């Protein structure tokens, strides 16, 4: 029987648990980096998502490691609070962000026949109402608390059935970011088994990231218009941080212009070209987002930028940059509306390329460290059939 509290005569409070500061600030920021480096267009309008299977498919499987202890802690909390007599399995893990215009009305999380395997929900807030976004308050239809004000580190745990019908207000500004997990009693829906199988089929050698299908990164307010309006979300996320791209290839080499983002490219800031090549736009995006996450923590003069590493854009390169923006950022107003934020710095003057170069080295070290942990953990996961910290 599910634990509950008495609300009054003849009524019971819906079973739910709110935990404050369950995640640390650093855990929230790390997951934000992973999401903004890898997300694709989501399942609802103006929503973006990053799933664990997507990370594996795009050669970013080392990024699974930061999820492991958090998933384990959440699972223990859910089992303890709801008094489960046997171990639950995790049915789904995803980073989900809601941008301006996104909302959802009253619903339960098992409100479709194909969702009936979902028994419990955990929503972890990774950023804060008022500071990072406006709107997006979470409401329960019945019981207390009636409204949740999302704050970084807080977690809401509740049953996925009609006992906890809820809604989310429309996002007015910014990007509301969560880590969401669903838990099931049905082992046939065990996410861990599927992820271990994917990892076993694709031995996780340390590789540079690889893009998924281009349409997974194309956002438009009007899906019917598709390529006529909208933008590539990888380039858009870099653009709001002050970066553009210049292709290392001649445009005429590709019959399909979307292939340009899958080929080597260089970063541009203002009139400056950073000459280091990135294998594709996802590789460049991860470097830009890592710099945004860690720049303030990097020591000065950790890495030197050699003369010639940063050069002034030539006229032909300026034309390539403009051409790429016209192809992949076709609706600048929507880019600003969806992704612009108060913490995005676009100051083009005196950009610290040495610190950026240090961030690239830092990203390589960070990824290598996670990859080593993944290689050490995978045999244990295979043996026990569960993704957990190795005991």
Short mmCIF file of C-alpha atoms in Angstrom, two decimals:
data_model
loop_
_atom_site.label_atom_id
_atom_site.label_comp_id
_atom_site.label_asym_id
_atom_site.label_seq_id
_atom_site.Cartn_x
_atom_site.Cartn_y
_atom_site.Cartn_z
CA UNK A 1 0.00 0.00 0.00
CA UNK A 2 1.33 3.43 -0.95
CA UNK A 3 2.17 5.75 1.95
CA UNK A 4 -0.01 8.86 2.20
CA UNK A 5 -0.97 11.55 4.66
CA UNK A 6 -4.41 12.45 5.88
CA UNK A 7 -5.77 15.67 4.38
CA UNK A 8 -8.95 15.81 6.40
CA UNK A 9 -12.04 13.85 7.15
CA UNK A 10 -12.35 10.96 4.74
CA UNK A 11 -9.60 12.14 2.40
CA UNK A 12 -5.98 11.25 1.81
CA UNK A 13 -3.24 13.44 0.46
CA UNK A 14 -1.87 12.18 -2.89
CA UNK A 15 1.43 10.31 -2.44
CA UNK A 16 4.29 12.66 -3.30
CA UNK A 17 7.64 13.73 -1.89
CA UNK A 18 9.44 17.05 -2.42
CA UNK A 19 13.17 17.15 -1.65
CA UNK A 20 15.12 20.38 -1.55
CA UNK A 21 18.81 20.56 -2.57
CA UNK A 22 18.86 16.87 -3.49
CA UNK A 23 21.32 17.64 -6.30
CA UNK A 24 24.38 19.83 -5.79
CA UNK A 25 24.93 22.96 -7.84
CA UNK A 26 27.84 21.27 -9.64
CA UNK A 27 25.70 18.24 -10.53
CA UNK A 28 23.07 20.55 -11.99
CA UNK A 29 25.64 22.47 -14.04
CA UNK A 30 27.27 19.29 -15.33
CA UNK A 31 23.94 17.92 -16.54
CA UNK A 32 23.13 21.30 -18.09
CA UNK A 33 26.42 21.11 -20.01
CA UNK A 34 25.60 17.61 -21.26
CA UNK A 35 22.13 18.66 -22.37
CA UNK A 36 23.14 21.85 -24.13
CA UNK A 37 25.97 19.97 -25.87
CA UNK A 38 23.84 17.09 -27.16
CA UNK A 39 20.12 17.86 -27.19
CA UNK A 40 17.78 17.29 -30.09
CA UNK A 41 14.31 18.56 -30.93
CA UNK A 42 11.93 17.06 -28.37
CA UNK A 43 8.57 15.34 -28.26
CA UNK A 44 6.48 18.52 -27.80
CA UNK A 45 6.56 22.01 -29.34
CA UNK A 46 9.43 24.14 -28.02
CA UNK A 47 10.87 21.23 -26.01
CA UNK A 48 14.37 19.74 -26.38
CA UNK A 49 15.61 16.42 -25.02
CA UNK A 50 18.73 14.35 -24.44
CA UNK A 51 18.28 10.62 -23.84
CA UNK A 52 20.93 8.15 -22.73
CA UNK A 53 20.47 6.03 -25.86
CA UNK A 54 21.04 9.14 -27.97
CA UNK A 55 24.35 9.78 -26.18
CA UNK A 56 25.48 6.25 -27.03
CA UNK A 57 24.37 6.58 -30.67
CA UNK A 58 26.34 9.82 -31.16
CA UNK A 59 29.66 8.54 -29.73
CA UNK A 60 29.06 10.46 -26.50
CA UNK A 61 28.63 7.44 -24.22
CA UNK A 62 31.18 8.72 -21.64
CA UNK A 63 28.57 11.32 -20.71
CA UNK A 64 26.47 8.51 -19.20
CA UNK A 65 28.78 8.38 -16.18
CA UNK A 66 27.52 11.54 -14.37
CA UNK A 67 23.97 10.11 -14.47
CA UNK A 68 24.89 6.87 -12.69
CA UNK A 69 25.08 7.98 -9.03
CA UNK A 70 22.11 10.34 -9.44
CA UNK A 71 19.88 7.61 -10.93
CA UNK A 72 20.90 5.26 -8.13
CA UNK A 73 20.13 7.80 -5.38
CA UNK A 74 16.76 8.63 -6.93
CA UNK A 75 15.81 4.97 -7.26
CA UNK A 76 16.61 4.37 -3.60
CA UNK A 77 14.48 7.37 -2.58
CA UNK A 78 11.51 6.22 -4.66
CA UNK A 79 11.69 2.65 -3.35
CA UNK A 80 12.01 3.81 0.25
CA UNK A 81 9.25 6.42 0.12
CA UNK A 82 6.71 4.20 -1.63
CA UNK A 83 7.61 1.13 0.39
CA UNK A 84 8.22 -1.04 -2.66
CA UNK A 85 8.63 -4.64 -1.58
CA UNK A 86 10.80 -5.44 -4.57
CA UNK A 87 13.26 -3.48 -6.63
CA UNK A 88 11.97 -1.15 -9.30
CA UNK A 89 13.61 -0.68 -12.65
CA UNK A 90 14.26 2.65 -14.32
CA UNK A 91 12.04 2.87 -17.40
CA UNK A 92 13.38 6.16 -18.82
CA UNK A 93 16.04 8.77 -18.09
CA UNK A 94 16.13 12.05 -19.96
CA UNK A 95 17.26 15.64 -19.81
CA UNK A 96 14.36 17.78 -20.95
CA UNK A 97 14.26 21.54 -21.47
CA UNK A 98 11.22 23.69 -22.07
CA UNK A 99 11.67 26.99 -23.90
CA UNK A 100 9.43 29.98 -24.51
CA UNK A 101 5.95 28.89 -25.55
CA UNK A 102 6.17 25.35 -24.12
CA UNK A 103 3.48 24.22 -21.70
CA UNK A 104 1.32 21.19 -20.89
CA UNK A 105 -2.19 20.93 -19.47
CA UNK A 106 -3.63 18.60 -16.84
CA UNK A 107 -2.43 15.04 -17.29
CA UNK A 108 -0.96 12.02 -15.53
CA UNK A 109 2.33 10.50 -16.67
CA UNK A 110 0.67 7.18 -17.56
CA UNK A 111 -2.17 8.74 -19.59
CA UNK A 112 -1.60 6.73 -22.76
CA UNK A 113 -1.93 2.96 -23.25
CA UNK A 114 1.75 2.76 -24.19
CA UNK A 115 2.73 4.53 -20.94
CA UNK A 116 0.94 2.26 -18.46
CA UNK A 117 4.25 0.68 -17.44
CA UNK A 118 5.20 3.96 -15.73
CA UNK A 119 4.42 3.76 -12.02
CA UNK A 120 6.53 6.49 -10.41
CA UNK A 121 8.05 9.78 -11.53
CA UNK A 122 11.05 11.81 -10.37
CA UNK A 123 11.58 15.33 -11.74
CA UNK A 124 14.87 17.00 -10.81
CA UNK A 125 15.12 20.73 -11.44
CA UNK A 126 18.49 21.79 -12.81
CA UNK A 127 17.93 25.55 -12.94
CA UNK A 128 15.79 28.09 -11.14
CA UNK A 129 12.55 29.98 -11.68
CA UNK A 130 13.08 33.74 -11.88
CA UNK A 131 16.83 33.48 -12.41
CA UNK A 132 17.04 31.23 -15.49
CA UNK A 133 13.48 31.30 -16.81
CA UNK A 134 10.07 32.85 -16.26
CA UNK A 135 6.82 30.92 -16.24
CA UNK A 136 6.95 27.13 -16.05
CA UNK A 137 5.45 26.70 -12.57
CA UNK A 138 4.39 23.11 -11.82
CA UNK A 139 0.86 22.55 -10.46
CA UNK A 140 -0.80 19.51 -8.90
CA UNK A 141 -4.55 19.32 -9.44
CA UNK A 142 -5.18 18.05 -5.90
CA UNK A 143 -3.40 17.98 -2.57
CA UNK A 144 -0.38 19.79 -1.20
CA UNK A 145 1.85 21.32 -2.27
CA UNK A 146 -0.48 22.64 -4.96
CA UNK A 147 2.30 24.52 -6.78
CA UNK A 148 6.03 23.88 -7.10
CA UNK A 149 8.43 26.71 -7.86
CA UNK A 150 11.33 25.02 -9.69
CA UNK A 151 14.69 25.67 -8.01
CA UNK A 152 18.00 24.10 -9.00
CA UNK A 153 18.67 20.94 -7.00
CA UNK A 154 15.08 20.27 -5.92
CA UNK A 155 13.28 17.03 -6.77
CA UNK A 156 9.60 16.13 -7.01
CA UNK A 157 8.73 12.43 -6.63
CA UNK A 158 5.17 11.20 -7.16
CA UNK A 159 3.06 8.37 -8.56
CA UNK A 160 2.60 8.45 -12.33
CA UNK A 161 -1.12 7.66 -12.15
CA UNK A 162 -4.27 9.77 -11.79
CA UNK A 163 -3.53 10.38 -8.08
CA UNK A 164 -1.04 13.03 -9.25
CA UNK A 165 -2.59 14.84 -12.19
CA UNK A 166 -0.45 17.89 -12.91
CA UNK A 167 0.25 20.69 -15.38
CA UNK A 168 3.07 23.11 -16.27
CA UNK A 169 2.53 26.79 -17.03
CA UNK A 170 3.76 28.22 -20.30
CA UNK A 171 7.39 29.29 -20.37
CA UNK A 172 7.53 33.06 -20.87
CA UNK A 173 11.29 33.49 -21.11
CA UNK A 174 14.46 31.41 -20.85
CA UNK A 175 14.94 27.63 -20.77
CA UNK A 176 13.56 25.44 -17.96
CA UNK A 177 15.77 22.36 -17.56
CA UNK A 178 14.97 19.10 -15.78
CA UNK A 179 16.30 15.59 -15.35
CA UNK A 180 13.25 13.32 -15.52
CA UNK A 181 13.08 9.63 -14.61
CA UNK A 182 10.20 7.17 -14.74
CA UNK A 183 10.22 3.95 -12.74
CA UNK A 184 8.39 0.71 -13.45
CA UNK A 185 7.56 -2.53 -11.68
CA UNK A 186 7.72 -4.30 -15.05
CA UNK A 187 11.25 -5.52 -15.80
CA UNK A 188 10.35 -5.85 -19.49
CA UNK A 189 10.71 -2.08 -19.63
CA UNK A 190 14.09 -1.91 -17.91
CA UNK A 191 16.11 0.91 -19.50
CA UNK A 192 19.36 -0.45 -18.07
CA UNK A 193 19.12 -3.69 -20.05
CA UNK A 194 18.62 -1.77 -23.28
CA UNK A 195 21.51 0.60 -22.58
CA UNK A 196 23.90 -2.22 -21.64
CA UNK A 197 22.97 -4.00 -24.87
CA UNK A 198 23.67 -0.85 -26.90
CA UNK A 199 27.02 -0.35 -25.19
CA UNK A 200 27.97 -4.00 -25.72
CA UNK A 201 27.18 -3.84 -29.44
CA UNK A 202 29.21 -0.66 -29.83
CA UNK A 203 32.30 -1.14 -27.70
CA UNK A 204 32.79 2.34 -26.26
CA UNK A 205 36.13 3.27 -27.76
CA UNK A 206 36.96 6.90 -27.17
CA UNK A 207 35.70 8.65 -30.29
CA UNK A 208 34.83 12.16 -31.30
CA UNK A 209 31.09 12.93 -31.35
CA UNK A 210 29.02 12.04 -34.39
CA UNK A 211 25.82 13.79 -35.46
CA UNK A 212 22.52 11.96 -35.63
CA UNK A 213 20.10 12.61 -38.50
CA UNK A 214 20.06 16.33 -39.37
CA UNK A 215 16.29 16.63 -38.89
CA UNK A 216 16.76 15.81 -35.20
CA UNK A 217 18.53 19.17 -34.81
CA UNK A 218 16.22 21.33 -36.95
CA UNK A 219 13.75 23.49 -35.02
CA UNK A 220 10.84 25.43 -36.45
CA UNK A 221 7.86 27.05 -34.77
CA UNK A 222 5.85 25.80 -37.74
CA UNK A 223 6.83 22.17 -38.43
CA UNK A 224 5.03 22.34 -41.79
CA UNK A 225 7.51 24.95 -43.02
CA UNK A 226 10.49 22.73 -42.02
CA UNK A 227 13.53 24.06 -43.90
CA UNK A 228 11.84 27.26 -45.10
CA UNK A 229 11.99 28.72 -41.59
CA UNK A 230 13.71 27.74 -38.38
CA UNK A 231 17.28 26.90 -37.43
CA UNK A 232 19.80 24.21 -36.55
CA UNK A 233 19.82 24.05 -32.74
CA UNK A 234 23.55 23.23 -32.51
CA UNK A 235 24.52 26.39 -34.39
CA UNK A 236 21.84 28.40 -32.57
CA UNK A 237 23.19 27.40 -29.14
CA UNK A 238 26.67 28.54 -30.20
CA UNK A 239 25.32 31.73 -31.76
CA UNK A 240 23.66 32.95 -28.54
CA UNK A 241 27.06 32.53 -26.83
CA UNK A 242 28.70 34.73 -29.46
CA UNK A 243 30.13 32.07 -31.82
CA UNK A 244 29.59 31.36 -35.50
CA UNK A 245 31.20 28.80 -37.81
CA UNK A 246 33.24 28.73 -40.98
CA UNK A 247 33.34 25.58 -43.08
CA UNK A 248 36.72 24.04 -43.92
CA UNK A 249 35.21 22.63 -47.11
CA UNK A 250 34.09 24.20 -50.34
CA UNK A 251 30.28 24.35 -50.34
CA UNK A 252 30.12 22.98 -53.86
CA UNK A 253 31.48 19.63 -52.70
CA UNK A 254 28.14 18.74 -51.16
CA UNK A 255 24.88 18.19 -52.96
CA UNK A 256 23.07 18.37 -49.63
CA UNK A 257 24.00 21.51 -47.69
CA UNK A 258 23.17 19.82 -44.36
CA UNK A 259 26.30 17.72 -44.87
CA UNK A 260 28.36 20.84 -44.20
CA UNK A 261 27.61 20.56 -40.48
CA UNK A 262 28.88 16.97 -40.47
CA UNK A 263 32.24 18.04 -41.93
CA UNK A 264 35.28 19.81 -40.41
CA UNK A 265 34.69 23.42 -39.42
CA UNK A 266 36.26 26.28 -37.50
CA UNK A 267 34.87 28.68 -34.93
CA UNK A 268 34.38 32.39 -35.50
CA UNK A 269 33.86 35.17 -33.00
CA UNK A 270 33.29 38.63 -34.38
CA UNK A 271 35.91 39.12 -37.09
CA UNK A 272 38.28 36.51 -35.63
CA UNK A 273 38.75 32.96 -36.88
CA UNK A 274 40.05 30.30 -34.50
CA UNK A 275 42.03 28.06 -36.83
CA UNK A 276 41.73 24.79 -34.92
CA UNK A 277 39.46 22.38 -36.80
CA UNK A 278 36.57 20.53 -35.20
CA UNK A 279 35.33 17.31 -36.80
CA UNK A 280 31.73 18.53 -37.01
CA UNK A 281 29.34 21.00 -35.42
CA UNK A 282 28.59 18.70 -32.47
CA UNK A 283 32.29 18.56 -31.61
CA UNK A 284 32.48 22.37 -31.80
CA UNK A 285 29.32 22.76 -29.72
CA UNK A 286 30.68 20.57 -26.94
CA UNK A 287 33.84 22.71 -26.80
CA UNK A 288 31.81 25.95 -26.68
CA UNK A 289 29.49 24.64 -23.97
CA UNK A 290 32.37 23.24 -21.91
CA UNK A 291 34.02 26.68 -22.06
CA UNK A 292 30.73 28.28 -20.95
CA UNK A 293 30.53 25.82 -18.04
CA UNK A 294 34.14 25.82 -16.89
CA UNK A 295 35.78 29.07 -18.11
CA UNK A 296 35.75 30.72 -14.69
CA UNK A 297 37.45 27.66 -13.14
CA UNK A 298 40.31 27.48 -15.61
CA UNK A 299 43.64 28.92 -14.39
CA UNK A 300 45.14 31.76 -16.38
CA UNK A 301 47.74 30.94 -19.04
CA UNK A 302 47.09 27.21 -18.80
CA UNK A 303 47.36 26.94 -22.57
CA UNK A 304 49.07 29.25 -25.01
CA UNK A 305 47.58 30.25 -28.33
CA UNK A 306 50.37 30.40 -30.90
CA UNK A 307 50.66 33.35 -33.30
CA UNK A 308 48.51 32.51 -36.28
CA UNK A 309 46.06 30.34 -34.33
CA UNK A 310 43.63 33.25 -34.35
CA UNK A 311 43.44 35.32 -37.53
CA UNK A 312 41.21 38.00 -38.95
CA UNK A 313 38.50 36.69 -41.27
CA UNK A 314 39.18 37.21 -44.95
CA UNK A 315 36.41 38.58 -47.17
CA UNK A 316 35.81 35.15 -48.64
CA UNK A 317 35.60 33.62 -45.16
CA UNK A 318 33.16 36.33 -44.09
CA UNK A 319 30.99 35.37 -47.03
CA UNK A 320 31.11 31.68 -46.02
CA UNK A 321 30.07 32.60 -42.46
CA UNK A 322 27.15 34.69 -43.78
CA UNK A 323 26.14 31.89 -46.14
CA UNK A 324 26.12 29.29 -43.36
CA UNK A 325 24.08 31.56 -41.12
CA UNK A 326 21.56 32.15 -43.90
CA UNK A 327 21.20 28.38 -44.38
CA UNK A 328 21.15 27.20 -40.80
CA UNK A 329 19.88 30.21 -38.82
CA UNK A 330 16.99 31.21 -41.05
CA UNK A 331 14.90 32.83 -38.34
CA UNK A 332 17.13 34.95 -36.09
CA UNK A 333 14.19 36.33 -34.09
CA UNK A 334 13.11 32.83 -33.12
CA UNK A 335 16.70 31.90 -32.18
CA UNK A 336 16.74 34.82 -29.76
CA UNK A 337 13.28 34.00 -28.46
CA UNK A 338 14.07 30.32 -27.82
CA UNK A 339 17.68 30.28 -26.60
CA UNK A 340 18.71 33.78 -25.51
CA UNK A 341 19.49 34.04 -21.79
CA UNK A 342 20.76 36.56 -19.28
CA UNK A 343 23.98 34.60 -18.64
CA UNK A 344 24.96 34.39 -22.34
CA UNK A 345 27.97 36.65 -22.96
CA UNK A 346 28.43 37.90 -26.52
CA UNK A 347 31.10 40.50 -25.95
CA UNK A 348 33.19 40.21 -29.11
CA UNK A 349 35.97 42.49 -27.89
CA UNK A 350 39.15 41.05 -26.35
CA UNK A 351 37.87 37.49 -26.20
CA UNK A 352 40.27 35.27 -24.24
CA UNK A 353 41.25 32.65 -26.81
CA UNK A 354 43.93 31.28 -24.46
CA UNK A 355 41.22 30.44 -21.93
CA UNK A 356 39.13 28.93 -24.71
CA UNK A 357 42.09 26.79 -25.83
CA UNK A 358 42.48 25.66 -22.22
CA UNK A 359 38.79 24.72 -22.20
CA UNK A 360 39.32 22.49 -25.25
CA UNK A 361 42.14 20.70 -23.42
CA UNK A 362 39.92 20.51 -20.34
CA UNK A 363 37.11 18.92 -22.36
CA UNK A 364 39.53 16.27 -23.68
CA UNK A 365 40.70 15.47 -20.14
CA UNK A 366 37.13 15.38 -18.82
CA UNK A 367 35.96 13.06 -21.60
CA UNK A 368 38.98 10.76 -21.17
CA UNK A 369 38.32 10.50 -17.44
CA UNK A 370 34.66 9.59 -18.01
CA UNK A 371 35.63 7.10 -20.72
CA UNK A 372 38.01 5.29 -18.37
CA UNK A 373 35.25 5.06 -15.76
CA UNK A 374 32.89 3.68 -18.41
CA UNK A 375 35.37 0.99 -19.47
CA UNK A 376 35.90 -0.01 -15.83
CA UNK A 377 32.16 -0.10 -15.11
CA UNK A 378 30.86 -1.91 -18.19
CA UNK A 379 31.94 -5.47 -17.19
CA UNK A 380 30.20 -5.02 -13.82
CA UNK A 381 27.05 -3.71 -15.51
CA UNK A 382 26.99 -6.67 -17.90
CA UNK A 383 27.44 -9.19 -15.10
CA UNK A 384 24.76 -7.72 -12.85
CA UNK A 385 22.41 -6.45 -15.55
CA UNK A 386 22.13 -3.04 -13.93
CA UNK A 387 23.82 0.33 -14.38
CA UNK A 388 25.12 1.31 -10.96
CA UNK A 389 28.27 2.39 -9.22
CA UNK A 390 30.67 -0.52 -8.90
CA UNK A 391 30.87 -1.79 -5.33
#
